[in-house]
PDB file of C-alpha atoms and ligand atoms in Angstrom:
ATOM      1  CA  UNK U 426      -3.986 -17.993  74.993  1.00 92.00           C
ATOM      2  CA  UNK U 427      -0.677 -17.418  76.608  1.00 97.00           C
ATOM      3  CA  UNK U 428       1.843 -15.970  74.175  1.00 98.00           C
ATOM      4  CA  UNK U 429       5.787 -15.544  75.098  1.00 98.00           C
ATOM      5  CA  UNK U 430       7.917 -12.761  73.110  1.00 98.00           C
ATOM      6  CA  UNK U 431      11.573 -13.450  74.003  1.00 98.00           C
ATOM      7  CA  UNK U 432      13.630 -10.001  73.807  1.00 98.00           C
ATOM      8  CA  UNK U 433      16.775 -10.483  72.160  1.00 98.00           C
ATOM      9  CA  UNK U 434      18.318  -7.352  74.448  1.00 98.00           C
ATOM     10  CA  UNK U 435      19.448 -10.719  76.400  1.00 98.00           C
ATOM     11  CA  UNK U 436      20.782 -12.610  73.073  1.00 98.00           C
ATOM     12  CA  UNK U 437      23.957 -12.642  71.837  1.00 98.00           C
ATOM     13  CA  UNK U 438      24.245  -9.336  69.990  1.00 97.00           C
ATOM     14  CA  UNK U 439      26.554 -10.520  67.224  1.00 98.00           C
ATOM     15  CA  UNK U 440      24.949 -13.441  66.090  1.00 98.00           C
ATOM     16  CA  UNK U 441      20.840 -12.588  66.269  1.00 98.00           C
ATOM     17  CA  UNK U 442      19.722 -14.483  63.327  1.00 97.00           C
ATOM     18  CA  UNK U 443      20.881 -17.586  65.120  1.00 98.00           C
ATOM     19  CA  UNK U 444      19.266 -16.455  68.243  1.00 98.00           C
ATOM     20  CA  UNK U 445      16.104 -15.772  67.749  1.00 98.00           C
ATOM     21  CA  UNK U 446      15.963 -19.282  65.608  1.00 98.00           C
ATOM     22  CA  UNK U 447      16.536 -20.925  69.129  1.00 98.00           C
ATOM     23  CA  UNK U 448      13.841 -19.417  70.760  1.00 98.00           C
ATOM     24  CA  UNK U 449      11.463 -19.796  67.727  1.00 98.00           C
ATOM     25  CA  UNK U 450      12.640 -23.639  67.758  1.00 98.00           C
ATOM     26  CA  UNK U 451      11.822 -23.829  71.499  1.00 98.00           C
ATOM     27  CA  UNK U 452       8.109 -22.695  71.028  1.00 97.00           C
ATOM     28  CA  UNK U 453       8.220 -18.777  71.667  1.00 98.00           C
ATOM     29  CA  UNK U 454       5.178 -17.091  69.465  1.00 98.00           C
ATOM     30  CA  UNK U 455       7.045 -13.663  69.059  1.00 98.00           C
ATOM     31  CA  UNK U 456      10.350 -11.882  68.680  1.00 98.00           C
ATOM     32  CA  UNK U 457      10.858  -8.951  71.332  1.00 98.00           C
ATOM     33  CA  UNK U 458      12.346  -6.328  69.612  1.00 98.00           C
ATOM     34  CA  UNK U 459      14.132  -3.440  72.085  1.00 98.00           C
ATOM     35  CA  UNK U 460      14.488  -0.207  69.968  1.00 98.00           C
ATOM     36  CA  UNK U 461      16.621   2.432  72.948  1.00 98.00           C
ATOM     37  CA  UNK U 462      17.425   5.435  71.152  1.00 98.00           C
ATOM     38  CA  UNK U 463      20.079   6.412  74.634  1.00 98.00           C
ATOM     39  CA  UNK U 464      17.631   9.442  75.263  1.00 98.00           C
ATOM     40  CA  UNK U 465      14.315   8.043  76.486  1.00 98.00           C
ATOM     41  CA  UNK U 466      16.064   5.418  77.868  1.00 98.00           C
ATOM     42  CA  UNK U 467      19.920   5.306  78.546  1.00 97.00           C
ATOM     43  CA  UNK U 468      20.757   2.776  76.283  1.00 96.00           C
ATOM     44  CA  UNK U 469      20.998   2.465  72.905  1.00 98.00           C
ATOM     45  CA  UNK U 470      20.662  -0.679  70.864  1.00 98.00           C
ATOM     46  CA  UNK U 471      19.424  -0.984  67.578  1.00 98.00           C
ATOM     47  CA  UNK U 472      17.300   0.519  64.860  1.00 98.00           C
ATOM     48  CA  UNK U 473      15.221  -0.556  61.498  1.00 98.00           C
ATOM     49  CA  UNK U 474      18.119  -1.257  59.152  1.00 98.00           C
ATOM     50  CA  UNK U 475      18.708  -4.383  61.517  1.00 98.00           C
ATOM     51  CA  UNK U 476      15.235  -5.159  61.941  1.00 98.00           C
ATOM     52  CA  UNK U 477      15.436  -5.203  58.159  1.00 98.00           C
ATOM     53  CA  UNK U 478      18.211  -7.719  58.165  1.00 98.00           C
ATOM     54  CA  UNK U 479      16.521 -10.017  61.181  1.00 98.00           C
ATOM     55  CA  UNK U 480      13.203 -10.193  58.896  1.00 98.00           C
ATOM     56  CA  UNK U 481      15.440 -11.790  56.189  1.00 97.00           C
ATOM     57  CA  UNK U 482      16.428 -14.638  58.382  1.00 96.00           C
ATOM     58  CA  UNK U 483      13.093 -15.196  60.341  1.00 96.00           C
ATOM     59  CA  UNK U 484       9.516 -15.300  59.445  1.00 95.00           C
ATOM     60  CA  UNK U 485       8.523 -14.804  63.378  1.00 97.00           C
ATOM     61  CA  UNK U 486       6.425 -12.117  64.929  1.00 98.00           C
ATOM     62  CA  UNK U 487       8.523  -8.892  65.690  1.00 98.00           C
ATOM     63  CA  UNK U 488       6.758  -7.222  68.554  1.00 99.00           C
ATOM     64  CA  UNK U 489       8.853  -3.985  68.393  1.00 99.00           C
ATOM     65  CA  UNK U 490       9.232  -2.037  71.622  1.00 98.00           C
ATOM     66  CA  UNK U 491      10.274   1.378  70.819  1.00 99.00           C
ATOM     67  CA  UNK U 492      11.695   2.947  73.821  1.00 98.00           C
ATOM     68  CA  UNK U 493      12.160   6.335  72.109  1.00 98.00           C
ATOM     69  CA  UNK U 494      11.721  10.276  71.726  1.00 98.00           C
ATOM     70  CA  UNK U 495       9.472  11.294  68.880  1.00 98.00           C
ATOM     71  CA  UNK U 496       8.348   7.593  67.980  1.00 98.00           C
ATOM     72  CA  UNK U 497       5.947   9.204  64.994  1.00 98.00           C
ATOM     73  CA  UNK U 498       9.387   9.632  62.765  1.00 98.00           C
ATOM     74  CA  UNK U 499      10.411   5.764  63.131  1.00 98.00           C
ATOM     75  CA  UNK U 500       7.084   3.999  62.134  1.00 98.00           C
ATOM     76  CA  UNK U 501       7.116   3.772  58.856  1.00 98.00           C
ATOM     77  CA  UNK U 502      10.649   2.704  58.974  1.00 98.00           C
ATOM     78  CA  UNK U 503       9.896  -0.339  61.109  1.00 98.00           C
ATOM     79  CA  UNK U 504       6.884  -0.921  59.283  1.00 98.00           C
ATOM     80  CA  UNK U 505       8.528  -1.108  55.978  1.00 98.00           C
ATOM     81  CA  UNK U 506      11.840  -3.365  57.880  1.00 98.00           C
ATOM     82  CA  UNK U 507       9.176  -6.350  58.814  1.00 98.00           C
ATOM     83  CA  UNK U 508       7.944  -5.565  61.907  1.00 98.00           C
ATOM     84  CA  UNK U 509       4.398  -7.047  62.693  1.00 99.00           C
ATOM     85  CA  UNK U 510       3.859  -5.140  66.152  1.00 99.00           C
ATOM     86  CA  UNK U 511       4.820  -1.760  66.836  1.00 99.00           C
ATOM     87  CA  UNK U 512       4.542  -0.310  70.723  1.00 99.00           C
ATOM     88  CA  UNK U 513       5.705   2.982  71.620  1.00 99.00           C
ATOM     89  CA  UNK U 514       5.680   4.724  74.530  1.00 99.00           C
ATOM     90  CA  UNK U 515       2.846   7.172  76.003  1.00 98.00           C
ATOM     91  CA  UNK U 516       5.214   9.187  77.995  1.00 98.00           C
ATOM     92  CA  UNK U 517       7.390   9.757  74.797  1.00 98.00           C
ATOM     93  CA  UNK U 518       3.935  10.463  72.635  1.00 98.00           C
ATOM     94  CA  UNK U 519       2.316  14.118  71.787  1.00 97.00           C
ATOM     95  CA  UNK U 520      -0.289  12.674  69.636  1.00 98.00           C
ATOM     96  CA  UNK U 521      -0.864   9.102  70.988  1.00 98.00           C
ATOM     97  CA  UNK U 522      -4.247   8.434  68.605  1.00 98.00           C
ATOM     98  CA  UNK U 523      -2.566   9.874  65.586  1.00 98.00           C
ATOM     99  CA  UNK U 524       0.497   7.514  66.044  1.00 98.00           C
ATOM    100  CA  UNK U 525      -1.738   4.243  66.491  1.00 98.00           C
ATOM    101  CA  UNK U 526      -3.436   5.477  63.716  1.00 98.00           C
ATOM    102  CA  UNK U 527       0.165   5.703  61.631  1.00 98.00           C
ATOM    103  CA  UNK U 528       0.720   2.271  62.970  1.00 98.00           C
ATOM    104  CA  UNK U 529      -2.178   0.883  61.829  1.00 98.00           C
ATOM    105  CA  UNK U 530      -1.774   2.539  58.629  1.00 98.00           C
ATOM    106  CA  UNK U 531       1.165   0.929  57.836  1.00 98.00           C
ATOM    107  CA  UNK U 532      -0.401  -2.420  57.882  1.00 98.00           C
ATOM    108  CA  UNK U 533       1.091  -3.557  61.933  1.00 98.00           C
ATOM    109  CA  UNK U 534      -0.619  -4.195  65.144  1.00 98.00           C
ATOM    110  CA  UNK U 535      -0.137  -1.316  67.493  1.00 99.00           C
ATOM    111  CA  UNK U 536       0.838  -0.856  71.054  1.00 99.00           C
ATOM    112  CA  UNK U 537       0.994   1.284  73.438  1.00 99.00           C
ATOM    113  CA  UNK U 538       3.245   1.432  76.285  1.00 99.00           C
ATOM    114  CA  UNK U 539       2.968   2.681  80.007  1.00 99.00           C
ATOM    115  CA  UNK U 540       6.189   3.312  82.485  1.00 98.00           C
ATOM    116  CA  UNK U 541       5.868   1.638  86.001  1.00 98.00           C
ATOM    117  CA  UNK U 542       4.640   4.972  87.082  1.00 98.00           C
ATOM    118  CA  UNK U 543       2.172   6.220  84.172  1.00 98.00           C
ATOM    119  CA  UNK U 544      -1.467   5.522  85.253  1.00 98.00           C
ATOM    120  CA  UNK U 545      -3.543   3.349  83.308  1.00 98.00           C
ATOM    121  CA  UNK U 546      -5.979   6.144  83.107  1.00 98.00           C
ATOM    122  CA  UNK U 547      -3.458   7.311  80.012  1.00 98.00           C
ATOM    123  CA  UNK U 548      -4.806   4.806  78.410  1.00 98.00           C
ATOM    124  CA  UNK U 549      -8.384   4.953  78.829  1.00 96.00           C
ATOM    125  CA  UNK U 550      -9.323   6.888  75.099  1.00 97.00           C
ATOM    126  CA  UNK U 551      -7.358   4.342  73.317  1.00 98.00           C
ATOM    127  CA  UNK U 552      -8.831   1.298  74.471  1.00 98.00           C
ATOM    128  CA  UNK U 553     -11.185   0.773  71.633  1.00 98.00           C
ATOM    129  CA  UNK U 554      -8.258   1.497  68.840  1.00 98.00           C
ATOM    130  CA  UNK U 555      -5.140  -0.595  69.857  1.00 98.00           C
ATOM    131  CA  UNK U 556      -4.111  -4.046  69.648  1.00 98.00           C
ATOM    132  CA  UNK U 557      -1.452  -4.641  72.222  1.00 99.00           C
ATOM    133  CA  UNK U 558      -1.485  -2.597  76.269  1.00 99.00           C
ATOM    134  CA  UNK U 559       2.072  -2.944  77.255  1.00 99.00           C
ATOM    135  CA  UNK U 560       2.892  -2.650  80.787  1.00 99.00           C
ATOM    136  CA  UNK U 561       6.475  -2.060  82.105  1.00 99.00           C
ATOM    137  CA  UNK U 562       7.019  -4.391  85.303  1.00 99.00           C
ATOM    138  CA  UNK U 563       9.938  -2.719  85.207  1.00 98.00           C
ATOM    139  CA  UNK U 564      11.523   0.774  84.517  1.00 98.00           C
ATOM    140  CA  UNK U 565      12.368   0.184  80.757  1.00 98.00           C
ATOM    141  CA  UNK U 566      16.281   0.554  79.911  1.00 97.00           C
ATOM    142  CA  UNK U 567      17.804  -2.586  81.346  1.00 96.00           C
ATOM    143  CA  UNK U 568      17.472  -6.369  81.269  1.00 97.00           C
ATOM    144  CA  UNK U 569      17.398  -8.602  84.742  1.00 97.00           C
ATOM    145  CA  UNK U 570      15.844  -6.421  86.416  1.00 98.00           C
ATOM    146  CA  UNK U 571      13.872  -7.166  89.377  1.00 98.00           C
ATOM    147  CA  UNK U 572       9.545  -7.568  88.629  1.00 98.00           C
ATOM    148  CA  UNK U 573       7.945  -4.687  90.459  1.00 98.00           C
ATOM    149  CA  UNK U 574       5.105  -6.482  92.212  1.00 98.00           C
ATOM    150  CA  UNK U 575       3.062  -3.325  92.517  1.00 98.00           C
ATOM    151  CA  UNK U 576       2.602  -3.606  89.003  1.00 98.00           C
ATOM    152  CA  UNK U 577       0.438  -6.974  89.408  1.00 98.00           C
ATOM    153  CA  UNK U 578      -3.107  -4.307  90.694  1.00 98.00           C
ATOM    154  CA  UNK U 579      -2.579  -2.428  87.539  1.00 98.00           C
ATOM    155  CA  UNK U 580      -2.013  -5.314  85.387  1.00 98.00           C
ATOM    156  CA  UNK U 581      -5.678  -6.740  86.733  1.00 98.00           C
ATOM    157  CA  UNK U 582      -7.743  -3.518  86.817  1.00 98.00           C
ATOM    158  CA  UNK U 583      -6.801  -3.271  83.026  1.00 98.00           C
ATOM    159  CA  UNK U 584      -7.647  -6.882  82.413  1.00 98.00           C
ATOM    160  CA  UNK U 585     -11.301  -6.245  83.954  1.00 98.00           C
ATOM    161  CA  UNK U 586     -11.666  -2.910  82.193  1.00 98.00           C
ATOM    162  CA  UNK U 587     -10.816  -4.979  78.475  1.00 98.00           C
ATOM    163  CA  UNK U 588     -13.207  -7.765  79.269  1.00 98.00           C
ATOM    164  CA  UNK U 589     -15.689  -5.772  80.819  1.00 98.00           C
ATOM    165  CA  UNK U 590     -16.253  -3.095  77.805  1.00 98.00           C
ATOM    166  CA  UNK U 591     -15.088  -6.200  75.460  1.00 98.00           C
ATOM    167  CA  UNK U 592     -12.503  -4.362  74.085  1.00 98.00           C
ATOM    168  CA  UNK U 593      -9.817  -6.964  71.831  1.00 98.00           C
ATOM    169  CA  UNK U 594      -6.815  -5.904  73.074  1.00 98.00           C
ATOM    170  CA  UNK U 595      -3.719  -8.342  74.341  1.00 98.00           C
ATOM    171  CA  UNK U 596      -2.136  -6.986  77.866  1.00 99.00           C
ATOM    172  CA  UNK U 597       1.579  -7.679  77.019  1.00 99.00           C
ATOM    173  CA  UNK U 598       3.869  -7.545  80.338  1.00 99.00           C
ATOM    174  CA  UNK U 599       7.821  -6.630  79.993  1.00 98.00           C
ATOM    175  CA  UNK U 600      10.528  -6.528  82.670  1.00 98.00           C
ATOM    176  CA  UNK U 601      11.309  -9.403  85.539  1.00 98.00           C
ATOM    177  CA  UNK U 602       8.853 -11.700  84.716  1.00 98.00           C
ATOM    178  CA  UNK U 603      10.771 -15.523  85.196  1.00 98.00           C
ATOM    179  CA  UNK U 604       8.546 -18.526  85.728  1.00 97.00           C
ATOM    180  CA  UNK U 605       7.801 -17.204  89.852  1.00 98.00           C
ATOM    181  CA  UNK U 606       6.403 -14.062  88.461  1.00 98.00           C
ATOM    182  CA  UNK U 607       5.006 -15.219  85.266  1.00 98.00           C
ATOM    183  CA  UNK U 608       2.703 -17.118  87.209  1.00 98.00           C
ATOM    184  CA  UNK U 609       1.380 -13.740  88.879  1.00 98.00           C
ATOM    185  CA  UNK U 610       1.125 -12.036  85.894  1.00 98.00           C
ATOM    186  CA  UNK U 611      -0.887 -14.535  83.981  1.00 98.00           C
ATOM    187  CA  UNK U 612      -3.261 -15.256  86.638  1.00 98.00           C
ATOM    188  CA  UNK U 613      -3.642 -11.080  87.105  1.00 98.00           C
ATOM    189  CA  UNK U 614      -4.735 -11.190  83.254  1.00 98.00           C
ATOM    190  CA  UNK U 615      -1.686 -10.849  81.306  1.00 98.00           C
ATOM    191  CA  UNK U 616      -1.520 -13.059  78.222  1.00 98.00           C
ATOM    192  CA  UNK U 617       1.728 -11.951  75.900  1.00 98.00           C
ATOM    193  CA  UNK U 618       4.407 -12.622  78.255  1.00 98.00           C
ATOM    194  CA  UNK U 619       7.804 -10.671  77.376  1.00 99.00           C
ATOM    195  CA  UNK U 620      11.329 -12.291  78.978  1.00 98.00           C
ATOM    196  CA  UNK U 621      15.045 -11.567  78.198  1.00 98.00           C
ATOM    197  CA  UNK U 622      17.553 -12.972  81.027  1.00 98.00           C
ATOM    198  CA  UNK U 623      15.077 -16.024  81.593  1.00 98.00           C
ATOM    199  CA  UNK U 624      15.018 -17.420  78.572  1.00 98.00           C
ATOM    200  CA  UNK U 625      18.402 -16.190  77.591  1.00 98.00           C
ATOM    201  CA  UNK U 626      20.146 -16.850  80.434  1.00 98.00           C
ATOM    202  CA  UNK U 627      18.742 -20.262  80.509  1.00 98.00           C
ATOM    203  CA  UNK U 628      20.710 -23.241  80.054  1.00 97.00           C
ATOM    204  CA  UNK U 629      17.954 -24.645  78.076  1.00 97.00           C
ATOM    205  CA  UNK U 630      15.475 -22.126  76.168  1.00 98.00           C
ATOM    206  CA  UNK U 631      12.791 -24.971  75.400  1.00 98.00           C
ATOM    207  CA  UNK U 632      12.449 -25.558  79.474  1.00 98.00           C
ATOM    208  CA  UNK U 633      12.682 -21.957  80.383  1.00 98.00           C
ATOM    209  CA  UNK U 634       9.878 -21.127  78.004  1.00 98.00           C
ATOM    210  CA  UNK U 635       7.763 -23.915  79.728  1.00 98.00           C
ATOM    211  CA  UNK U 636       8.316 -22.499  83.232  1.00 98.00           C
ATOM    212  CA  UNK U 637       7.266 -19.092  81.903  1.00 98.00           C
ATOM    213  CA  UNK U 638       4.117 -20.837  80.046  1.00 98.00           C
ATOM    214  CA  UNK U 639       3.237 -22.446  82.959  1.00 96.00           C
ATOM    215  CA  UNK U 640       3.308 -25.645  81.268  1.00 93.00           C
ATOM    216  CA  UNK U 641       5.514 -27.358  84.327  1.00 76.00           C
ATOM    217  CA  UNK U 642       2.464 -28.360  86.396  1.00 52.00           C
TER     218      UNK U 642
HETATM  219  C1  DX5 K1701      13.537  -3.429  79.301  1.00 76.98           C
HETATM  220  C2  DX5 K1701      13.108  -4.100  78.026  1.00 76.98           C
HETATM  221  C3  DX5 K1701      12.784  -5.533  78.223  1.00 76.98           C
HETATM  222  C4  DX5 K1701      13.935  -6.369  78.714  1.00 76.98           C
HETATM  223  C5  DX5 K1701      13.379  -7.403  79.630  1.00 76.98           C
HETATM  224  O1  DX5 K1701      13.677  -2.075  79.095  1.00 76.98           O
HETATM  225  O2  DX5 K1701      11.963  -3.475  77.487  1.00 76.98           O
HETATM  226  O3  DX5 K1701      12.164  -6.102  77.085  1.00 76.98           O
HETATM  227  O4  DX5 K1701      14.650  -7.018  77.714  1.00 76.98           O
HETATM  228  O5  DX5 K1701      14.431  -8.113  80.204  1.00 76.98           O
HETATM  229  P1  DX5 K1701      14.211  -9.097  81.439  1.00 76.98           P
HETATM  230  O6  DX5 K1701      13.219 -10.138  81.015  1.00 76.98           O
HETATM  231  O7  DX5 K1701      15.570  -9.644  81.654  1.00 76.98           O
HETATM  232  O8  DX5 K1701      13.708  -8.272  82.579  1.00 76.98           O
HETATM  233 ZN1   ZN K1702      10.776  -4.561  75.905  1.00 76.98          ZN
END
C-alpha cells in the first residue's frame, strides 16, 4: 500500500494550515514535516511550537523528519506537539536504540534516517525495533533537488532484507522523487513516498499526487 507524505518545505510558509488542507483534500495519507536546525543541515525551518499549532488545524499524519544535532532533546517535544511519526537521523545519533526507544515511548512511530552516503548496514540492529527506514534520495537540506538514482540498489536490498526476515517496517523515500522517479522507487520496494516541489509546485495537487501514486496508467 502506496502511501504519499507531501513536505510542506515546498508550501507556502505563511499560510500552512491552508496548505496542508490541500494536499489532505487531494488524497495524500501524511504530512511531511522538515525539522532543519541550520547545523546538521544548512537550513533552518521550523520547530515543535509550530507543529503544535499545525496539529490544531489538521488531524493528518505528521511524519516528522528531524534533520538535526542531538535529536534525543527534541522528542518529547514533538511527541507532546502532535506528531504521529518521528525520524531522525543516524549520522546525527550517539545512541540510535535508546532514541527509538524514546520515540516509542512517547506513544509515535519511529524512524530512522540514512544520508545518500550512510550504508544500510547502519541499520541492520534496528530492523526488528522501528517502524519507518527512511532513505535520503537526496542529500537532505534542500527541496527540488535532483533523485540520486544510485539510491534505487539500496532502496531494493533493504526491501528484500524486510521481507525476507519479515520484519514490519515501511521504507519511506525523500528527495527528487516526481512521478518519473516515483515509479522507480516503488517498483525497487519503496511504499511511503515523500514529495515537496512535485506536489507543490504543481498546478494541480490532486493530479500530481496521482502521477506520484502511479494511478495514471
Ligand atoms: C530534503 C527534505 C525533503 C524535501 C523534498 O532535505 O527532507 O523532504 O522537502 O523535496 P523535493 O520533493 O522537492 O525533493
Ligand atoms: Zn524530509
Amino acid at each position: 500500500m502506496i502511501k504519499i507524505a507531501p513536505s510542506i518545505l515546498s508550501a507556502d510558509f505563511s499560510c500552512l494550515a491552508d496548505e496542508m488542507k490541500k494536499v489532505a483534500d487531494a488524497g495524500a495519507e501524511y504530512i511531511h514535516i522538515d525539522v532543519m536546525d541550520g547545523t546538521f543541515v544548512p537550513n533552518i525551518t521550523l520547530g515543535s511550537p509550530v507543529v503544535k499549532c499545525l496539529r490544531k488545524a489538521s488531524r493528518a499524519v505528521f511524519d516528522v523528519h528531524l534533520m538535526v544535532e542531538h535529536p534525543e532533546t527534541q522528542i518529547s517535544a514533538f511527541a507532546e506537539a502532535g506528531a504521529d511519526i518521528i525520524t531522525f537521523h543516524i549520522e546525527a545519533a550517539r545512541h540510535a536504540h535508546r532514541i527509538v526507544q524514546q520515540i516509542k515511548a512517547a506513544g509515535c512511530r519511529a524512524g530512522v534516517a540514512l544520508n545518500p552516503a550512510t550504508p544500510l548496514v547502519m541499520l541492520e540492529e534496528l530492523l526488528g525495533e522501528i517502524d519507518v527506514a527512511l532513505l535520503m534520495t537526496v542529500n537532505p537540506g534542500y527541496g527540488g533537488q535532483k533523485f540520486i538514482p544510485s539510491m534505487l540498489e539500496k532502496i531494493e536490498i533493504l526491501h528484500h532484507t524486510v521481507k525476507d526476515n519479515g520484519f514490519d517496517v515501511d521504507i519511506e523515500v525523500d528527495g527528487g522523487i516526481q512521478a518519473e522517479t516515483s515509479k522507480l522507487v516503488r517498483a525497487a520496494g519503496a511504499n511511503i513516498l515523500v514529495a515537496g516541489s512535485a506536489i507543490y509546485g504543481a498546478p494541480d495537487a490532486v493530479e500530481a499526487i496521482r502521477r506520484i501514486r502511479g494511478e495514471d496508467g
